[in-house]
Amino acid sequence: MKIKQVLCALEQFAPLPLQESWDNAGLQVGLTEAEVSGALLCLDVNEAIVEEAIQKGCNLIVSHHPLLFHGLKQISDADYVQRTVVKALKHDVVVVSMHTNMDNAQGGVNWKIAERLRLKECRFFASKQVDGIDAGSGVIGDLPDAMAARAFVELVKKQFSVQCAQCNELLQRPVRKVAICGGAGDFLLPDAVREGADAFITGEMHYHQYFGYEQRIQICVIGHYQSEQYTAEIFRDIIQRTCPGFRTEIAQMNTNPIFYY
């Protein structure tokens, strides 16, 4: 099997036109005509991830966050992006990224978060159509049973293995309808309120956006990496379903650059 066949399977699930205008999803580094020996699936790409791919005999890396957001004017050892490109090219490792196209796709990143919380009746909010494809930056659905706000926050912490969450004051009514936007999703908070959500989960939120929503919606911010950490499972499922027998490895390297002390 050639790398381009795996890339095609991923892009059929999350077509590149679904990505935001500022994004750079798709092929990042390498030649797709090469035969694939295995795929390492991850959130971010750095030198350590390329090394893990090499050690595991994988000549393809599929990441969520693109390695290349901006054009390179040189390829040297000046920063981690350039060093990663050099290492990948030197060892014939192809890098592919599925970013906001996977965020916006049916069954993508936000749907995986909803699955972790066992939400029902899920649908897009802030929805749109791109080339006739239904898409959306957020997903909204219902918990199996309404619960107190504190219990809801504890459930989110447990399901995403986080020790703390940044929240506004606890809601004094039960939480049932939950809106989700993984990663940096604070731009969708007003939409979540308009949709009648009791709670909003995201990975990052600016300080001033916490103001003014007291007792309107329960904000629960769990960290960018933490909210998207299960994205590699989506890649694995797509590849195994469309390319049976093909070897996939979920990266063991934790690439979260933020530490909590």
PDB file of C-alpha atoms in Angstrom:
ATOM      1  CA  MET A   1       0.000   0.000   0.000  1.00  0.00           C
ATOM      2  CA  LYS A   2       1.232   3.454  -0.852  1.00  0.00           C
ATOM      3  CA  ILE A   3       1.157   6.414   1.493  1.00  0.00           C
ATOM      4  CA  LYS A   4      -1.107   8.305  -0.900  1.00  0.00           C
ATOM      5  CA  GLN A   5      -3.815   5.638  -0.384  1.00  0.00           C
ATOM      6  CA  VAL A   6      -3.798   6.264   3.372  1.00  0.00           C
ATOM      7  CA  LEU A   7      -3.847  10.020   2.771  1.00  0.00           C
ATOM      8  CA  CYS A   8      -6.806   9.575   0.419  1.00  0.00           C
ATOM      9  CA  ALA A   9      -8.744   7.615   3.074  1.00  0.00           C
ATOM     10  CA  LEU A  10      -8.175  10.365   5.645  1.00  0.00           C
ATOM     11  CA  GLU A  11      -9.145  13.125   3.219  1.00  0.00           C
ATOM     12  CA  GLN A  12     -12.316  11.290   2.194  1.00  0.00           C
ATOM     13  CA  PHE A  13     -13.359  11.347   5.856  1.00  0.00           C
ATOM     14  CA  ALA A  14     -12.292  14.970   6.434  1.00  0.00           C
ATOM     15  CA  PRO A  15     -11.918  16.720   3.049  1.00  0.00           C
ATOM     16  CA  LEU A  16      -9.349  19.503   2.942  1.00  0.00           C
ATOM     17  CA  PRO A  17     -11.928  22.139   1.878  1.00  0.00           C
ATOM     18  CA  LEU A  18     -13.369  21.811   5.409  1.00  0.00           C
ATOM     19  CA  GLN A  19     -10.265  23.425   6.904  1.00  0.00           C
ATOM     20  CA  GLU A  20     -10.272  27.070   7.983  1.00  0.00           C
ATOM     21  CA  SER A  21      -8.674  29.646   5.676  1.00  0.00           C
ATOM     22  CA  TRP A  22      -5.685  30.175   7.993  1.00  0.00           C
ATOM     23  CA  ASP A  23      -4.906  26.469   8.344  1.00  0.00           C
ATOM     24  CA  ASN A  24      -2.412  24.204   6.545  1.00  0.00           C
ATOM     25  CA  ALA A  25      -3.803  20.687   6.749  1.00  0.00           C
ATOM     26  CA  GLY A  26      -2.782  17.855   4.430  1.00  0.00           C
ATOM     27  CA  LEU A  27       0.656  16.731   3.291  1.00  0.00           C
ATOM     28  CA  GLN A  28       3.467  18.435   5.209  1.00  0.00           C
ATOM     29  CA  VAL A  29       6.689  16.597   4.368  1.00  0.00           C
ATOM     30  CA  GLY A  30       7.692  13.766   2.060  1.00  0.00           C
ATOM     31  CA  LEU A  31       6.689  11.757  -1.001  1.00  0.00           C
ATOM     32  CA  THR A  32       3.359   9.939  -1.055  1.00  0.00           C
ATOM     33  CA  GLU A  33       4.287   7.407  -3.762  1.00  0.00           C
ATOM     34  CA  ALA A  34       6.397   5.480  -1.234  1.00  0.00           C
ATOM     35  CA  GLU A  35       5.102   2.195   0.116  1.00  0.00           C
ATOM     36  CA  VAL A  36       3.941   2.569   3.690  1.00  0.00           C
ATOM     37  CA  SER A  37       5.473   0.466   6.467  1.00  0.00           C
ATOM     38  CA  GLY A  38       3.202   1.727   9.242  1.00  0.00           C
ATOM     39  CA  ALA A  39       1.668   4.927  10.574  1.00  0.00           C
ATOM     40  CA  LEU A  40       2.378   6.677  13.860  1.00  0.00           C
ATOM     41  CA  LEU A  41      -0.681   8.671  14.987  1.00  0.00           C
ATOM     42  CA  CYS A  42      -0.298  11.721  17.208  1.00  0.00           C
ATOM     43  CA  LEU A  43      -1.455  15.209  18.141  1.00  0.00           C
ATOM     44  CA  ASP A  44       1.744  17.199  17.474  1.00  0.00           C
ATOM     45  CA  VAL A  45       4.898  16.581  15.440  1.00  0.00           C
ATOM     46  CA  ASN A  46       8.387  17.256  16.785  1.00  0.00           C
ATOM     47  CA  GLU A  47      11.797  15.587  16.665  1.00  0.00           C
ATOM     48  CA  ALA A  48      10.872  13.106  19.391  1.00  0.00           C
ATOM     49  CA  ILE A  49       7.773  12.005  17.469  1.00  0.00           C
ATOM     50  CA  VAL A  50       9.833  11.450  14.310  1.00  0.00           C
ATOM     51  CA  GLU A  51      12.298   9.422  16.366  1.00  0.00           C
ATOM     52  CA  GLU A  52       9.439   7.328  17.775  1.00  0.00           C
ATOM     53  CA  ALA A  53       8.228   6.670  14.215  1.00  0.00           C
ATOM     54  CA  ILE A  54      11.712   5.586  13.178  1.00  0.00           C
ATOM     55  CA  GLN A  55      12.087   3.264  16.177  1.00  0.00           C
ATOM     56  CA  LYS A  56       8.695   1.670  15.467  1.00  0.00           C
ATOM     57  CA  GLY A  57       9.411   1.212  11.775  1.00  0.00           C
ATOM     58  CA  CYS A  58       6.731   3.677  10.639  1.00  0.00           C
ATOM     59  CA  ASN A  59       7.463   5.828   7.602  1.00  0.00           C
ATOM     60  CA  LEU A  60       4.227   7.813   7.972  1.00  0.00           C
ATOM     61  CA  ILE A  61       3.183  10.204  10.735  1.00  0.00           C
ATOM     62  CA  VAL A  62      -0.419  11.378  10.901  1.00  0.00           C
ATOM     63  CA  SER A  63      -0.844  14.331  13.257  1.00  0.00           C
ATOM     64  CA  HIS A  64      -3.710  16.611  14.216  1.00  0.00           C
ATOM     65  CA  HIS A  65      -1.723  19.845  14.493  1.00  0.00           C
ATOM     66  CA  PRO A  66       0.254  20.723  11.349  1.00  0.00           C
ATOM     67  CA  LEU A  67       4.023  20.825  11.566  1.00  0.00           C
ATOM     68  CA  LEU A  68       4.068  23.650   9.013  1.00  0.00           C
ATOM     69  CA  PHE A  69       1.750  26.591   9.604  1.00  0.00           C
ATOM     70  CA  HIS A  70       3.907  29.135   7.751  1.00  0.00           C
ATOM     71  CA  GLY A  71       6.311  28.975   4.837  1.00  0.00           C
ATOM     72  CA  LEU A  72       9.960  28.219   5.618  1.00  0.00           C
ATOM     73  CA  LYS A  73      12.621  30.555   4.245  1.00  0.00           C
ATOM     74  CA  GLN A  74      15.347  28.119   5.179  1.00  0.00           C
ATOM     75  CA  ILE A  75      15.701  24.540   6.368  1.00  0.00           C
ATOM     76  CA  SER A  76      18.430  24.348   8.992  1.00  0.00           C
ATOM     77  CA  ASP A  77      18.715  23.639  12.712  1.00  0.00           C
ATOM     78  CA  ALA A  78      17.435  27.093  13.732  1.00  0.00           C
ATOM     79  CA  ASP A  79      14.253  25.899  15.435  1.00  0.00           C
ATOM     80  CA  TYR A  80      12.352  22.714  16.245  1.00  0.00           C
ATOM     81  CA  VAL A  81      10.166  22.921  13.119  1.00  0.00           C
ATOM     82  CA  GLN A  82      13.161  23.044  10.774  1.00  0.00           C
ATOM     83  CA  ARG A  83      14.991  20.333  12.713  1.00  0.00           C
ATOM     84  CA  THR A  84      11.908  18.125  12.537  1.00  0.00           C
ATOM     85  CA  VAL A  85      11.629  18.624   8.772  1.00  0.00           C
ATOM     86  CA  VAL A  86      15.312  17.722   8.348  1.00  0.00           C
ATOM     87  CA  LYS A  87      14.965  14.593  10.483  1.00  0.00           C
ATOM     88  CA  ALA A  88      11.828  13.446   8.646  1.00  0.00           C
ATOM     89  CA  LEU A  89      13.408  13.954   5.218  1.00  0.00           C
ATOM     90  CA  LYS A  90      16.654  12.283   6.249  1.00  0.00           C
ATOM     91  CA  HIS A  91      14.807   9.143   7.347  1.00  0.00           C
ATOM     92  CA  ASP A  92      12.165   9.155   4.572  1.00  0.00           C
ATOM     93  CA  VAL A  93       9.312   9.750   7.026  1.00  0.00           C
ATOM     94  CA  VAL A  94       6.219  11.365   5.526  1.00  0.00           C
ATOM     95  CA  VAL A  95       4.213  13.777   7.692  1.00  0.00           C
ATOM     96  CA  VAL A  96       0.500  14.361   7.096  1.00  0.00           C
ATOM     97  CA  SER A  97      -1.778  16.551   9.250  1.00  0.00           C
ATOM     98  CA  MET A  98      -5.553  16.577   9.608  1.00  0.00           C
ATOM     99  CA  HIS A  99      -6.365  19.737  11.575  1.00  0.00           C
ATOM    100  CA  THR A 100      -9.408  22.005  11.276  1.00  0.00           C
ATOM    101  CA  ASN A 101     -10.780  19.796   8.514  1.00  0.00           C
ATOM    102  CA  MET A 102     -10.945  17.060  11.171  1.00  0.00           C
ATOM    103  CA  ASP A 103     -12.361  19.539  13.704  1.00  0.00           C
ATOM    104  CA  ASN A 104     -15.162  20.452  11.283  1.00  0.00           C
ATOM    105  CA  ALA A 105     -15.936  16.972   9.953  1.00  0.00           C
ATOM    106  CA  GLN A 106     -18.825  14.707  10.877  1.00  0.00           C
ATOM    107  CA  GLY A 107     -17.385  12.173  13.318  1.00  0.00           C
ATOM    108  CA  GLY A 108     -14.307  14.326  13.933  1.00  0.00           C
ATOM    109  CA  VAL A 109     -12.617  15.753  17.020  1.00  0.00           C
ATOM    110  CA  ASN A 110     -15.687  17.190  18.740  1.00  0.00           C
ATOM    111  CA  TRP A 111     -17.687  14.036  18.109  1.00  0.00           C
ATOM    112  CA  LYS A 112     -14.937  12.048  19.839  1.00  0.00           C
ATOM    113  CA  ILE A 113     -15.223  14.336  22.886  1.00  0.00           C
ATOM    114  CA  ALA A 114     -19.005  13.827  22.859  1.00  0.00           C
ATOM    115  CA  GLU A 115     -18.447  10.067  22.669  1.00  0.00           C
ATOM    116  CA  ARG A 116     -16.216  10.172  25.765  1.00  0.00           C
ATOM    117  CA  LEU A 117     -19.091  11.839  27.656  1.00  0.00           C
ATOM    118  CA  ARG A 118     -21.723   9.496  26.169  1.00  0.00           C
ATOM    119  CA  LEU A 119     -23.749  12.403  24.841  1.00  0.00           C
ATOM    120  CA  LYS A 120     -26.942  11.585  22.949  1.00  0.00           C
ATOM    121  CA  GLU A 121     -28.739  13.282  20.064  1.00  0.00           C
ATOM    122  CA  CYS A 122     -25.523  14.970  18.963  1.00  0.00           C
ATOM    123  CA  ARG A 123     -25.489  17.514  16.157  1.00  0.00           C
ATOM    124  CA  PHE A 124     -23.374  20.346  14.852  1.00  0.00           C
ATOM    125  CA  PHE A 125     -23.826  23.877  16.100  1.00  0.00           C
ATOM    126  CA  ALA A 126     -22.262  26.877  14.374  1.00  0.00           C
ATOM    127  CA  SER A 127     -22.890  24.625  11.386  1.00  0.00           C
ATOM    128  CA  LYS A 128     -22.091  25.324   7.761  1.00  0.00           C
ATOM    129  CA  GLN A 129     -21.987  23.647   4.379  1.00  0.00           C
ATOM    130  CA  VAL A 130     -18.749  23.401   2.433  1.00  0.00           C
ATOM    131  CA  ASP A 131     -18.914  21.992  -1.089  1.00  0.00           C
ATOM    132  CA  GLY A 132     -22.255  20.436  -0.171  1.00  0.00           C
ATOM    133  CA  ILE A 133     -20.813  18.765   2.947  1.00  0.00           C
ATOM    134  CA  ASP A 134     -22.401  19.354   6.354  1.00  0.00           C
ATOM    135  CA  ALA A 135     -19.768  20.631   8.771  1.00  0.00           C
ATOM    136  CA  GLY A 136     -19.459  22.608  11.969  1.00  0.00           C
ATOM    137  CA  SER A 137     -16.974  24.001  14.461  1.00  0.00           C
ATOM    138  CA  GLY A 138     -18.863  22.628  17.475  1.00  0.00           C
ATOM    139  CA  VAL A 139     -21.021  19.709  18.558  1.00  0.00           C
ATOM    140  CA  ILE A 140     -23.932  19.800  21.010  1.00  0.00           C
ATOM    141  CA  GLY A 141     -25.747  16.921  22.666  1.00  0.00           C
ATOM    142  CA  ASP A 142     -27.450  15.698  25.835  1.00  0.00           C
ATOM    143  CA  LEU A 143     -26.060  13.810  28.802  1.00  0.00           C
ATOM    144  CA  PRO A 144     -27.856  10.504  29.469  1.00  0.00           C
ATOM    145  CA  ASP A 145     -29.127  12.031  32.723  1.00  0.00           C
ATOM    146  CA  ALA A 146     -29.092  15.575  34.067  1.00  0.00           C
ATOM    147  CA  MET A 147     -26.575  16.162  36.835  1.00  0.00           C
ATOM    148  CA  ALA A 148     -25.420  18.838  39.217  1.00  0.00           C
ATOM    149  CA  ALA A 149     -22.760  21.180  37.861  1.00  0.00           C
ATOM    150  CA  ARG A 150     -20.068  19.992  40.277  1.00  0.00           C
ATOM    151  CA  ALA A 151     -20.749  16.354  39.365  1.00  0.00           C
ATOM    152  CA  PHE A 152     -20.571  17.307  35.678  1.00  0.00           C
ATOM    153  CA  VAL A 153     -17.173  18.956  36.110  1.00  0.00           C
ATOM    154  CA  GLU A 154     -15.915  15.881  37.972  1.00  0.00           C
ATOM    155  CA  LEU A 155     -17.179  13.656  35.145  1.00  0.00           C
ATOM    156  CA  VAL A 156     -15.299  15.726  32.556  1.00  0.00           C
ATOM    157  CA  LYS A 157     -12.115  15.638  34.635  1.00  0.00           C
ATOM    158  CA  LYS A 158     -12.360  11.858  34.962  1.00  0.00           C
ATOM    159  CA  GLN A 159     -13.080  11.193  31.287  1.00  0.00           C
ATOM    160  CA  PHE A 160     -10.181  13.363  30.137  1.00  0.00           C
ATOM    161  CA  SER A 161      -7.742  12.470  32.928  1.00  0.00           C
ATOM    162  CA  VAL A 162      -7.250  16.046  34.084  1.00  0.00           C
ATOM    163  CA  GLN A 163      -6.603  17.031  37.685  1.00  0.00           C
ATOM    164  CA  CYS A 164      -8.230  20.433  37.388  1.00  0.00           C
ATOM    165  CA  ALA A 165     -10.549  22.401  35.125  1.00  0.00           C
ATOM    166  CA  GLN A 166     -10.949  26.153  34.743  1.00  0.00           C
ATOM    167  CA  CYS A 167     -14.603  27.030  35.317  1.00  0.00           C
ATOM    168  CA  ASN A 168     -16.823  29.978  36.059  1.00  0.00           C
ATOM    169  CA  GLU A 169     -18.999  29.777  39.164  1.00  0.00           C
ATOM    170  CA  LEU A 170     -20.944  26.546  39.453  1.00  0.00           C
ATOM    171  CA  LEU A 171     -24.319  26.553  37.788  1.00  0.00           C
ATOM    172  CA  GLN A 172     -27.205  26.307  40.246  1.00  0.00           C
ATOM    173  CA  ARG A 173     -29.403  24.304  37.886  1.00  0.00           C
ATOM    174  CA  PRO A 174     -28.829  20.805  36.478  1.00  0.00           C
ATOM    175  CA  VAL A 175     -26.588  20.285  33.452  1.00  0.00           C
ATOM    176  CA  ARG A 176     -28.093  18.274  30.599  1.00  0.00           C
ATOM    177  CA  LYS A 177     -27.315  19.913  27.233  1.00  0.00           C
ATOM    178  CA  VAL A 178     -23.581  20.186  26.574  1.00  0.00           C
ATOM    179  CA  ALA A 179     -21.794  22.147  23.825  1.00  0.00           C
ATOM    180  CA  ILE A 180     -18.269  21.186  22.788  1.00  0.00           C
ATOM    181  CA  CYS A 181     -15.398  22.730  20.863  1.00  0.00           C
ATOM    182  CA  GLY A 182     -12.019  21.066  21.303  1.00  0.00           C
ATOM    183  CA  GLY A 183      -8.808  23.086  21.297  1.00  0.00           C
ATOM    184  CA  ALA A 184      -9.088  26.877  21.258  1.00  0.00           C
ATOM    185  CA  GLY A 185     -12.873  27.118  21.097  1.00  0.00           C
ATOM    186  CA  ASP A 186     -13.817  30.146  23.150  1.00  0.00           C
ATOM    187  CA  PHE A 187     -15.134  31.903  20.017  1.00  0.00           C
ATOM    188  CA  LEU A 188     -18.119  29.521  20.151  1.00  0.00           C
ATOM    189  CA  LEU A 189     -19.230  30.380  23.686  1.00  0.00           C
ATOM    190  CA  PRO A 190     -21.947  32.873  22.552  1.00  0.00           C
ATOM    191  CA  ASP A 191     -23.247  30.288  20.062  1.00  0.00           C
ATOM    192  CA  ALA A 192     -23.424  27.685  22.831  1.00  0.00           C
ATOM    193  CA  VAL A 193     -25.553  30.055  24.919  1.00  0.00           C
ATOM    194  CA  ARG A 194     -27.848  30.755  21.970  1.00  0.00           C
ATOM    195  CA  GLU A 195     -28.267  27.004  21.455  1.00  0.00           C
ATOM    196  CA  GLY A 196     -29.526  26.672  25.029  1.00  0.00           C
ATOM    197  CA  ALA A 197     -26.550  24.662  26.287  1.00  0.00           C
ATOM    198  CA  ASP A 198     -26.221  24.228  30.041  1.00  0.00           C
ATOM    199  CA  ALA A 199     -22.464  23.708  29.766  1.00  0.00           C
ATOM    200  CA  PHE A 200     -19.629  24.447  27.355  1.00  0.00           C
ATOM    201  CA  ILE A 201     -16.425  22.405  27.175  1.00  0.00           C
ATOM    202  CA  THR A 202     -13.322  23.630  25.377  1.00  0.00           C
ATOM    203  CA  GLY A 203      -9.538  23.516  25.641  1.00  0.00           C
ATOM    204  CA  GLU A 204      -8.648  27.200  25.940  1.00  0.00           C
ATOM    205  CA  MET A 205     -10.448  30.393  26.866  1.00  0.00           C
ATOM    206  CA  HIS A 206      -9.319  33.995  27.286  1.00  0.00           C
ATOM    207  CA  TYR A 207      -9.649  35.462  30.762  1.00  0.00           C
ATOM    208  CA  HIS A 208     -12.177  38.181  29.928  1.00  0.00           C
ATOM    209  CA  GLN A 209     -14.539  35.738  28.244  1.00  0.00           C
ATOM    210  CA  TYR A 210     -15.400  34.177  31.597  1.00  0.00           C
ATOM    211  CA  PHE A 211     -17.176  37.389  32.608  1.00  0.00           C
ATOM    212  CA  GLY A 212     -20.889  37.865  32.073  1.00  0.00           C
ATOM    213  CA  TYR A 213     -21.943  34.222  31.868  1.00  0.00           C
ATOM    214  CA  GLU A 214     -22.637  33.613  35.559  1.00  0.00           C
ATOM    215  CA  GLN A 215     -25.630  31.264  35.912  1.00  0.00           C
ATOM    216  CA  ARG A 216     -26.161  31.347  32.141  1.00  0.00           C
ATOM    217  CA  ILE A 217     -23.854  28.460  31.234  1.00  0.00           C
ATOM    218  CA  GLN A 218     -21.282  26.277  32.975  1.00  0.00           C
ATOM    219  CA  ILE A 219     -17.869  26.903  31.414  1.00  0.00           C
ATOM    220  CA  CYS A 220     -15.413  23.999  31.687  1.00  0.00           C
ATOM    221  CA  VAL A 221     -11.938  24.495  30.196  1.00  0.00           C
ATOM    222  CA  ILE A 222      -9.665  21.440  30.355  1.00  0.00           C
ATOM    223  CA  GLY A 223      -6.561  22.337  28.304  1.00  0.00           C
ATOM    224  CA  HIS A 224      -5.888  22.312  24.568  1.00  0.00           C
ATOM    225  CA  TYR A 225      -3.894  19.073  24.507  1.00  0.00           C
ATOM    226  CA  GLN A 226      -6.236  17.365  26.953  1.00  0.00           C
ATOM    227  CA  SER A 227      -9.355  18.159  24.938  1.00  0.00           C
ATOM    228  CA  GLU A 228      -7.890  16.735  21.722  1.00  0.00           C
ATOM    229  CA  GLN A 229      -5.819  13.881  23.128  1.00  0.00           C
ATOM    230  CA  TYR A 230      -8.067  11.146  21.701  1.00  0.00           C
ATOM    231  CA  THR A 231      -7.885  12.427  18.113  1.00  0.00           C
ATOM    232  CA  ALA A 232      -5.343   9.726  17.228  1.00  0.00           C
ATOM    233  CA  GLU A 233      -8.092   7.168  17.868  1.00  0.00           C
ATOM    234  CA  ILE A 234     -10.115   8.761  15.054  1.00  0.00           C
ATOM    235  CA  PHE A 235      -7.163   8.386  12.676  1.00  0.00           C
ATOM    236  CA  ARG A 236      -6.718   4.762  13.749  1.00  0.00           C
ATOM    237  CA  ASP A 237     -10.381   3.926  13.190  1.00  0.00           C
ATOM    238  CA  ILE A 238     -10.471   5.562   9.732  1.00  0.00           C
ATOM    239  CA  ILE A 239      -7.332   3.765   8.576  1.00  0.00           C
ATOM    240  CA  GLN A 240      -8.295   0.361   9.990  1.00  0.00           C
ATOM    241  CA  ARG A 241     -11.752   0.608   8.448  1.00  0.00           C
ATOM    242  CA  THR A 242     -10.583   1.626   4.974  1.00  0.00           C
ATOM    243  CA  CYS A 243      -7.164  -0.080   4.881  1.00  0.00           C
ATOM    244  CA  PRO A 244      -7.672  -3.391   6.756  1.00  0.00           C
ATOM    245  CA  GLY A 245      -4.515  -5.076   7.960  1.00  0.00           C
ATOM    246  CA  PHE A 246      -2.501  -1.870   7.805  1.00  0.00           C
ATOM    247  CA  ARG A 247      -0.345  -1.291  10.900  1.00  0.00           C
ATOM    248  CA  THR A 248      -1.064   1.774  13.031  1.00  0.00           C
ATOM    249  CA  GLU A 249       0.615   2.874  16.255  1.00  0.00           C
ATOM    250  CA  ILE A 250      -0.696   5.547  18.615  1.00  0.00           C
ATOM    251  CA  ALA A 251       2.262   7.643  19.764  1.00  0.00           C
ATOM    252  CA  GLN A 252       3.417   7.122  23.337  1.00  0.00           C
ATOM    253  CA  MET A 253       5.209  10.477  23.446  1.00  0.00           C
ATOM    254  CA  ASN A 254       3.254  13.160  25.310  1.00  0.00           C
ATOM    255  CA  THR A 255       3.880  16.350  23.329  1.00  0.00           C
ATOM    256  CA  ASN A 256       1.948  18.715  25.603  1.00  0.00           C
ATOM    257  CA  PRO A 257       4.305  21.689  26.116  1.00  0.00           C
ATOM    258  CA  ILE A 258       2.356  22.901  29.190  1.00  0.00           C
ATOM    259  CA  PHE A 259       3.195  21.506  32.620  1.00  0.00           C
ATOM    260  CA  TYR A 260       1.142  21.867  35.807  1.00  0.00           C
ATOM    261  CA  TYR A 261       2.975  22.127  39.148  1.00  0.00           C
TER     262      TYR A 261
END
